[in-house]
Amino acid sequence: MKTSAILITVSGPDQPGMVNALAEAVAGQQGNWLESRMANLGGQFAGIIRVEVEQSRQEALLAAVQALDSSALQVSLKAVEDVGIAPAGREVELELLGQDHPGIVRDISRMLSEAGVSVQAFDSWLEDASMAGGVLFHATAQLILPEGLTTGQLHDRMQTLSDSLMVDIHLSEQESD
């Protein structure tokens, strides 16, 4: 019984039962739902799921998930190597808050990329700034710093960018398990 990891991505208009339909397709082929990230973004459902399934059932899982595919729901599968090795480096959480304006994510991600920082997760959302007027942009990110880059050094780089973007950026180290 050789198993393989499969990455399933799905997107479409949000409606009740979508997660259950995916779970039924995976369970129907005795697959193991390993991890997932799902969200409703602007009325659209988007998700990514990593499952493990016996290789002999991989084609049947593909057929079951593709049966969910329609003009309203797009689904894709990809076999992935399950290396199970966490990236090396210091784990840091980034929190950002400021007036919304175009280019914030581009500028932050460019600086992180140039510093060799790996973004493991990134979430962002908007919120009305009722007392001050306008819209606030919030973001949180889980980062892995490359060897040789300290949290203090990244903080200094981020502070320069924070001033030019007029946003507050906070970094905090994550405790190891």
PDB file of C-alpha atoms in Angstrom:
ATOM      1  CA  MET A   1       0.000   0.000   0.000  1.00  0.00           C
ATOM      2  CA  LYS A   2       2.073   2.907  -1.260  1.00  0.00           C
ATOM      3  CA  THR A   3       0.523   6.304  -0.598  1.00  0.00           C
ATOM      4  CA  SER A   4       1.119   9.657  -2.189  1.00  0.00           C
ATOM      5  CA  ALA A   5       0.315  13.247  -1.297  1.00  0.00           C
ATOM      6  CA  ILE A   6      -2.128  15.165  -3.463  1.00  0.00           C
ATOM      7  CA  LEU A   7      -2.730  18.905  -3.457  1.00  0.00           C
ATOM      8  CA  ILE A   8      -6.333  19.871  -4.247  1.00  0.00           C
ATOM      9  CA  THR A   9      -7.206  23.470  -5.068  1.00  0.00           C
ATOM     10  CA  VAL A  10     -10.773  24.670  -5.368  1.00  0.00           C
ATOM     11  CA  SER A  11     -12.440  28.018  -6.044  1.00  0.00           C
ATOM     12  CA  GLY A  12     -15.899  29.271  -6.877  1.00  0.00           C
ATOM     13  CA  PRO A  13     -18.934  31.070  -5.515  1.00  0.00           C
ATOM     14  CA  ASP A  14     -19.370  30.276  -1.830  1.00  0.00           C
ATOM     15  CA  GLN A  15     -22.249  27.982  -1.003  1.00  0.00           C
ATOM     16  CA  PRO A  16     -23.098  25.619   1.843  1.00  0.00           C
ATOM     17  CA  GLY A  17     -21.723  22.093   1.535  1.00  0.00           C
ATOM     18  CA  MET A  18     -18.577  22.736  -0.490  1.00  0.00           C
ATOM     19  CA  VAL A  19     -16.179  21.552   2.226  1.00  0.00           C
ATOM     20  CA  ASN A  20     -18.387  18.535   2.884  1.00  0.00           C
ATOM     21  CA  ALA A  21     -18.403  17.604  -0.819  1.00  0.00           C
ATOM     22  CA  LEU A  22     -14.599  17.699  -0.862  1.00  0.00           C
ATOM     23  CA  ALA A  23     -14.388  15.714   2.381  1.00  0.00           C
ATOM     24  CA  GLU A  24     -16.777  13.093   0.975  1.00  0.00           C
ATOM     25  CA  ALA A  25     -14.677  12.749  -2.195  1.00  0.00           C
ATOM     26  CA  VAL A  26     -11.492  12.266  -0.162  1.00  0.00           C
ATOM     27  CA  ALA A  27     -13.086   9.874   2.351  1.00  0.00           C
ATOM     28  CA  GLY A  28     -14.778   7.949  -0.464  1.00  0.00           C
ATOM     29  CA  GLN A  29     -11.310   6.913  -1.648  1.00  0.00           C
ATOM     30  CA  GLN A  30     -10.061   6.282   1.897  1.00  0.00           C
ATOM     31  CA  GLY A  31      -7.890   9.367   1.647  1.00  0.00           C
ATOM     32  CA  ASN A  32      -6.514  11.127   4.681  1.00  0.00           C
ATOM     33  CA  TRP A  33      -7.157  14.904   4.881  1.00  0.00           C
ATOM     34  CA  LEU A  34      -3.780  16.170   6.173  1.00  0.00           C
ATOM     35  CA  GLU A  35      -4.056  19.952   6.154  1.00  0.00           C
ATOM     36  CA  SER A  36      -5.927  22.770   4.480  1.00  0.00           C
ATOM     37  CA  ARG A  37      -6.396  26.513   4.160  1.00  0.00           C
ATOM     38  CA  MET A  38      -9.809  27.802   3.130  1.00  0.00           C
ATOM     39  CA  ALA A  39     -11.476  31.186   3.066  1.00  0.00           C
ATOM     40  CA  ASN A  40     -14.426  33.156   1.783  1.00  0.00           C
ATOM     41  CA  LEU A  41     -12.987  36.135  -0.066  1.00  0.00           C
ATOM     42  CA  GLY A  42     -15.547  38.593  -1.413  1.00  0.00           C
ATOM     43  CA  GLY A  43     -18.237  35.910  -1.685  1.00  0.00           C
ATOM     44  CA  GLN A  44     -15.882  33.486  -3.411  1.00  0.00           C
ATOM     45  CA  PHE A  45     -14.715  30.281  -1.749  1.00  0.00           C
ATOM     46  CA  ALA A  46     -11.040  29.426  -2.183  1.00  0.00           C
ATOM     47  CA  GLY A  47      -9.224  26.492  -0.686  1.00  0.00           C
ATOM     48  CA  ILE A  48      -6.165  24.335  -0.847  1.00  0.00           C
ATOM     49  CA  ILE A  49      -6.066  20.876   0.708  1.00  0.00           C
ATOM     50  CA  ARG A  50      -3.235  18.373   1.087  1.00  0.00           C
ATOM     51  CA  VAL A  51      -4.437  14.783   1.265  1.00  0.00           C
ATOM     52  CA  GLU A  52      -2.778  11.386   1.355  1.00  0.00           C
ATOM     53  CA  VAL A  53      -4.230   8.522  -0.640  1.00  0.00           C
ATOM     54  CA  GLU A  54      -3.106   5.084  -1.788  1.00  0.00           C
ATOM     55  CA  GLN A  55      -1.584   5.337  -5.250  1.00  0.00           C
ATOM     56  CA  SER A  56      -4.037   2.724  -6.519  1.00  0.00           C
ATOM     57  CA  ARG A  57      -6.896   5.089  -5.577  1.00  0.00           C
ATOM     58  CA  GLN A  58      -5.324   8.265  -6.963  1.00  0.00           C
ATOM     59  CA  GLU A  59      -7.179   8.102 -10.297  1.00  0.00           C
ATOM     60  CA  ALA A  60     -10.502   7.457  -8.553  1.00  0.00           C
ATOM     61  CA  LEU A  61      -9.900  10.446  -6.265  1.00  0.00           C
ATOM     62  CA  LEU A  62      -9.110  12.549  -9.312  1.00  0.00           C
ATOM     63  CA  ALA A  63     -12.397  11.472 -10.921  1.00  0.00           C
ATOM     64  CA  ALA A  64     -14.394  12.109  -7.722  1.00  0.00           C
ATOM     65  CA  VAL A  65     -12.974  15.598  -7.276  1.00  0.00           C
ATOM     66  CA  GLN A  66     -13.297  16.437 -10.979  1.00  0.00           C
ATOM     67  CA  ALA A  67     -16.969  15.460 -10.741  1.00  0.00           C
ATOM     68  CA  LEU A  68     -17.294  18.486  -8.425  1.00  0.00           C
ATOM     69  CA  ASP A  69     -15.800  20.701 -11.133  1.00  0.00           C
ATOM     70  CA  SER A  70     -18.394  22.822 -12.927  1.00  0.00           C
ATOM     71  CA  SER A  71     -18.659  26.205 -14.543  1.00  0.00           C
ATOM     72  CA  ALA A  72     -19.253  27.640 -11.065  1.00  0.00           C
ATOM     73  CA  LEU A  73     -16.585  25.608  -9.245  1.00  0.00           C
ATOM     74  CA  GLN A  74     -13.049  25.044 -10.466  1.00  0.00           C
ATOM     75  CA  VAL A  75     -11.035  22.173  -8.998  1.00  0.00           C
ATOM     76  CA  SER A  76      -7.537  20.903  -9.707  1.00  0.00           C
ATOM     77  CA  LEU A  77      -5.306  18.154  -8.337  1.00  0.00           C
ATOM     78  CA  LYS A  78      -1.565  17.846  -8.317  1.00  0.00           C
ATOM     79  CA  ALA A  79       0.636  15.057  -6.969  1.00  0.00           C
ATOM     80  CA  VAL A  80       3.258  16.493  -4.629  1.00  0.00           C
ATOM     81  CA  GLU A  81       6.270  15.084  -2.871  1.00  0.00           C
ATOM     82  CA  ASP A  82       5.673  15.061   0.834  1.00  0.00           C
ATOM     83  CA  VAL A  83       9.139  15.933   2.074  1.00  0.00           C
ATOM     84  CA  GLY A  84       8.013  16.699   5.625  1.00  0.00           C
ATOM     85  CA  ILE A  85      11.034  18.892   6.341  1.00  0.00           C
ATOM     86  CA  ALA A  86      10.345  22.308   7.832  1.00  0.00           C
ATOM     87  CA  PRO A  87      12.325  25.156   6.290  1.00  0.00           C
ATOM     88  CA  ALA A  88      15.436  26.082   8.264  1.00  0.00           C
ATOM     89  CA  GLY A  89      15.567  29.440   9.963  1.00  0.00           C
ATOM     90  CA  ARG A  90      13.983  31.534  12.656  1.00  0.00           C
ATOM     91  CA  GLU A  91      10.158  31.741  12.708  1.00  0.00           C
ATOM     92  CA  VAL A  92       8.786  35.265  12.973  1.00  0.00           C
ATOM     93  CA  GLU A  93       5.255  36.656  12.889  1.00  0.00           C
ATOM     94  CA  LEU A  94       4.632  39.946  11.103  1.00  0.00           C
ATOM     95  CA  GLU A  95       1.668  42.202  11.923  1.00  0.00           C
ATOM     96  CA  LEU A  96       0.903  45.241   9.791  1.00  0.00           C
ATOM     97  CA  LEU A  97      -1.725  47.974  10.185  1.00  0.00           C
ATOM     98  CA  GLY A  98      -2.172  51.203   8.255  1.00  0.00           C
ATOM     99  CA  GLN A  99      -4.330  53.295   5.950  1.00  0.00           C
ATOM    100  CA  ASP A 100      -5.156  51.245   2.874  1.00  0.00           C
ATOM    101  CA  HIS A 101      -3.525  52.270  -0.381  1.00  0.00           C
ATOM    102  CA  PRO A 102      -2.280  50.443  -3.480  1.00  0.00           C
ATOM    103  CA  GLY A 103       1.175  48.857  -3.298  1.00  0.00           C
ATOM    104  CA  ILE A 104       1.449  47.861   0.371  1.00  0.00           C
ATOM    105  CA  VAL A 105       1.669  44.104  -0.299  1.00  0.00           C
ATOM    106  CA  ARG A 106       3.995  44.604  -3.270  1.00  0.00           C
ATOM    107  CA  ASP A 107       6.411  46.745  -1.286  1.00  0.00           C
ATOM    108  CA  ILE A 108       6.423  44.487   1.782  1.00  0.00           C
ATOM    109  CA  SER A 109       6.787  41.283  -0.246  1.00  0.00           C
ATOM    110  CA  ARG A 110       9.574  42.789  -2.362  1.00  0.00           C
ATOM    111  CA  MET A 111      11.556  43.725   0.751  1.00  0.00           C
ATOM    112  CA  LEU A 112      11.014  40.262   2.275  1.00  0.00           C
ATOM    113  CA  SER A 113      12.081  38.566  -0.950  1.00  0.00           C
ATOM    114  CA  GLU A 114      15.212  40.702  -1.248  1.00  0.00           C
ATOM    115  CA  ALA A 115      16.104  39.752   2.351  1.00  0.00           C
ATOM    116  CA  GLY A 116      15.689  36.036   1.545  1.00  0.00           C
ATOM    117  CA  VAL A 117      12.691  35.684   3.878  1.00  0.00           C
ATOM    118  CA  SER A 118      10.229  32.876   3.145  1.00  0.00           C
ATOM    119  CA  VAL A 119       6.526  33.696   3.580  1.00  0.00           C
ATOM    120  CA  GLN A 120       4.812  30.598   5.002  1.00  0.00           C
ATOM    121  CA  ALA A 121       1.360  32.149   5.424  1.00  0.00           C
ATOM    122  CA  PHE A 122      -0.111  35.556   4.621  1.00  0.00           C
ATOM    123  CA  ASP A 123      -3.551  36.870   5.581  1.00  0.00           C
ATOM    124  CA  SER A 124      -4.905  40.338   4.905  1.00  0.00           C
ATOM    125  CA  TRP A 125      -8.202  42.146   5.293  1.00  0.00           C
ATOM    126  CA  LEU A 126      -9.754  45.613   5.231  1.00  0.00           C
ATOM    127  CA  GLU A 127     -11.651  47.333   8.021  1.00  0.00           C
ATOM    128  CA  ASP A 128     -13.532  50.629   8.147  1.00  0.00           C
ATOM    129  CA  ALA A 129     -11.712  53.190  10.256  1.00  0.00           C
ATOM    130  CA  SER A 130     -14.925  54.672  11.643  1.00  0.00           C
ATOM    131  CA  MET A 131     -13.302  57.180  14.023  1.00  0.00           C
ATOM    132  CA  ALA A 132     -10.598  58.369  11.603  1.00  0.00           C
ATOM    133  CA  GLY A 133     -12.427  57.838   8.328  1.00  0.00           C
ATOM    134  CA  GLY A 134     -11.080  55.788   5.454  1.00  0.00           C
ATOM    135  CA  VAL A 135     -10.154  52.135   5.385  1.00  0.00           C
ATOM    136  CA  LEU A 136      -7.489  50.294   7.378  1.00  0.00           C
ATOM    137  CA  PHE A 137      -5.381  47.535   5.856  1.00  0.00           C
ATOM    138  CA  HIS A 138      -4.436  44.677   8.195  1.00  0.00           C
ATOM    139  CA  ALA A 139      -2.022  41.851   7.434  1.00  0.00           C
ATOM    140  CA  THR A 140      -0.420  39.031   9.359  1.00  0.00           C
ATOM    141  CA  ALA A 141       2.271  36.739   8.027  1.00  0.00           C
ATOM    142  CA  GLN A 142       4.262  33.769   9.251  1.00  0.00           C
ATOM    143  CA  LEU A 143       7.849  34.176   8.085  1.00  0.00           C
ATOM    144  CA  ILE A 144      11.011  32.067   8.080  1.00  0.00           C
ATOM    145  CA  LEU A 145      14.172  34.149   8.271  1.00  0.00           C
ATOM    146  CA  PRO A 146      17.239  32.816   6.464  1.00  0.00           C
ATOM    147  CA  GLU A 147      20.307  31.874   8.461  1.00  0.00           C
ATOM    148  CA  GLY A 148      22.320  34.982   9.267  1.00  0.00           C
ATOM    149  CA  LEU A 149      19.352  37.390   9.331  1.00  0.00           C
ATOM    150  CA  THR A 150      18.258  38.341  12.831  1.00  0.00           C
ATOM    151  CA  THR A 151      14.831  39.547  13.838  1.00  0.00           C
ATOM    152  CA  GLY A 152      16.463  42.876  14.797  1.00  0.00           C
ATOM    153  CA  GLN A 153      18.007  43.283  11.338  1.00  0.00           C
ATOM    154  CA  LEU A 154      14.685  42.517   9.666  1.00  0.00           C
ATOM    155  CA  HIS A 155      12.955  44.930  12.043  1.00  0.00           C
ATOM    156  CA  ASP A 156      15.359  47.708  11.017  1.00  0.00           C
ATOM    157  CA  ARG A 157      14.676  47.067   7.317  1.00  0.00           C
ATOM    158  CA  MET A 158      10.933  46.903   7.940  1.00  0.00           C
ATOM    159  CA  GLN A 159      10.987  50.150   9.965  1.00  0.00           C
ATOM    160  CA  THR A 160      12.395  52.088   7.020  1.00  0.00           C
ATOM    161  CA  LEU A 161       9.654  50.666   4.815  1.00  0.00           C
ATOM    162  CA  SER A 162       7.044  51.246   7.531  1.00  0.00           C
ATOM    163  CA  ASP A 163       7.879  54.944   7.578  1.00  0.00           C
ATOM    164  CA  SER A 164       7.624  55.318   3.785  1.00  0.00           C
ATOM    165  CA  LEU A 165       4.337  53.357   3.593  1.00  0.00           C
ATOM    166  CA  MET A 166       2.923  55.041   6.712  1.00  0.00           C
ATOM    167  CA  VAL A 167       1.986  51.718   8.306  1.00  0.00           C
ATOM    168  CA  ASP A 168       2.784  50.145  11.661  1.00  0.00           C
ATOM    169  CA  ILE A 169       4.785  46.912  11.397  1.00  0.00           C
ATOM    170  CA  HIS A 170       5.501  44.624  14.338  1.00  0.00           C
ATOM    171  CA  LEU A 171       7.667  41.495  14.333  1.00  0.00           C
ATOM    172  CA  SER A 172       7.619  38.845  17.037  1.00  0.00           C
ATOM    173  CA  GLU A 173       9.624  35.637  17.255  1.00  0.00           C
ATOM    174  CA  GLN A 174       7.667  32.422  17.472  1.00  0.00           C
ATOM    175  CA  GLU A 175       8.528  29.920  20.163  1.00  0.00           C
ATOM    176  CA  SER A 176       9.767  26.539  18.982  1.00  0.00           C
ATOM    177  CA  ASP A 177       7.787  23.456  19.977  1.00  0.00           C
TER     178      ASP A 177
END
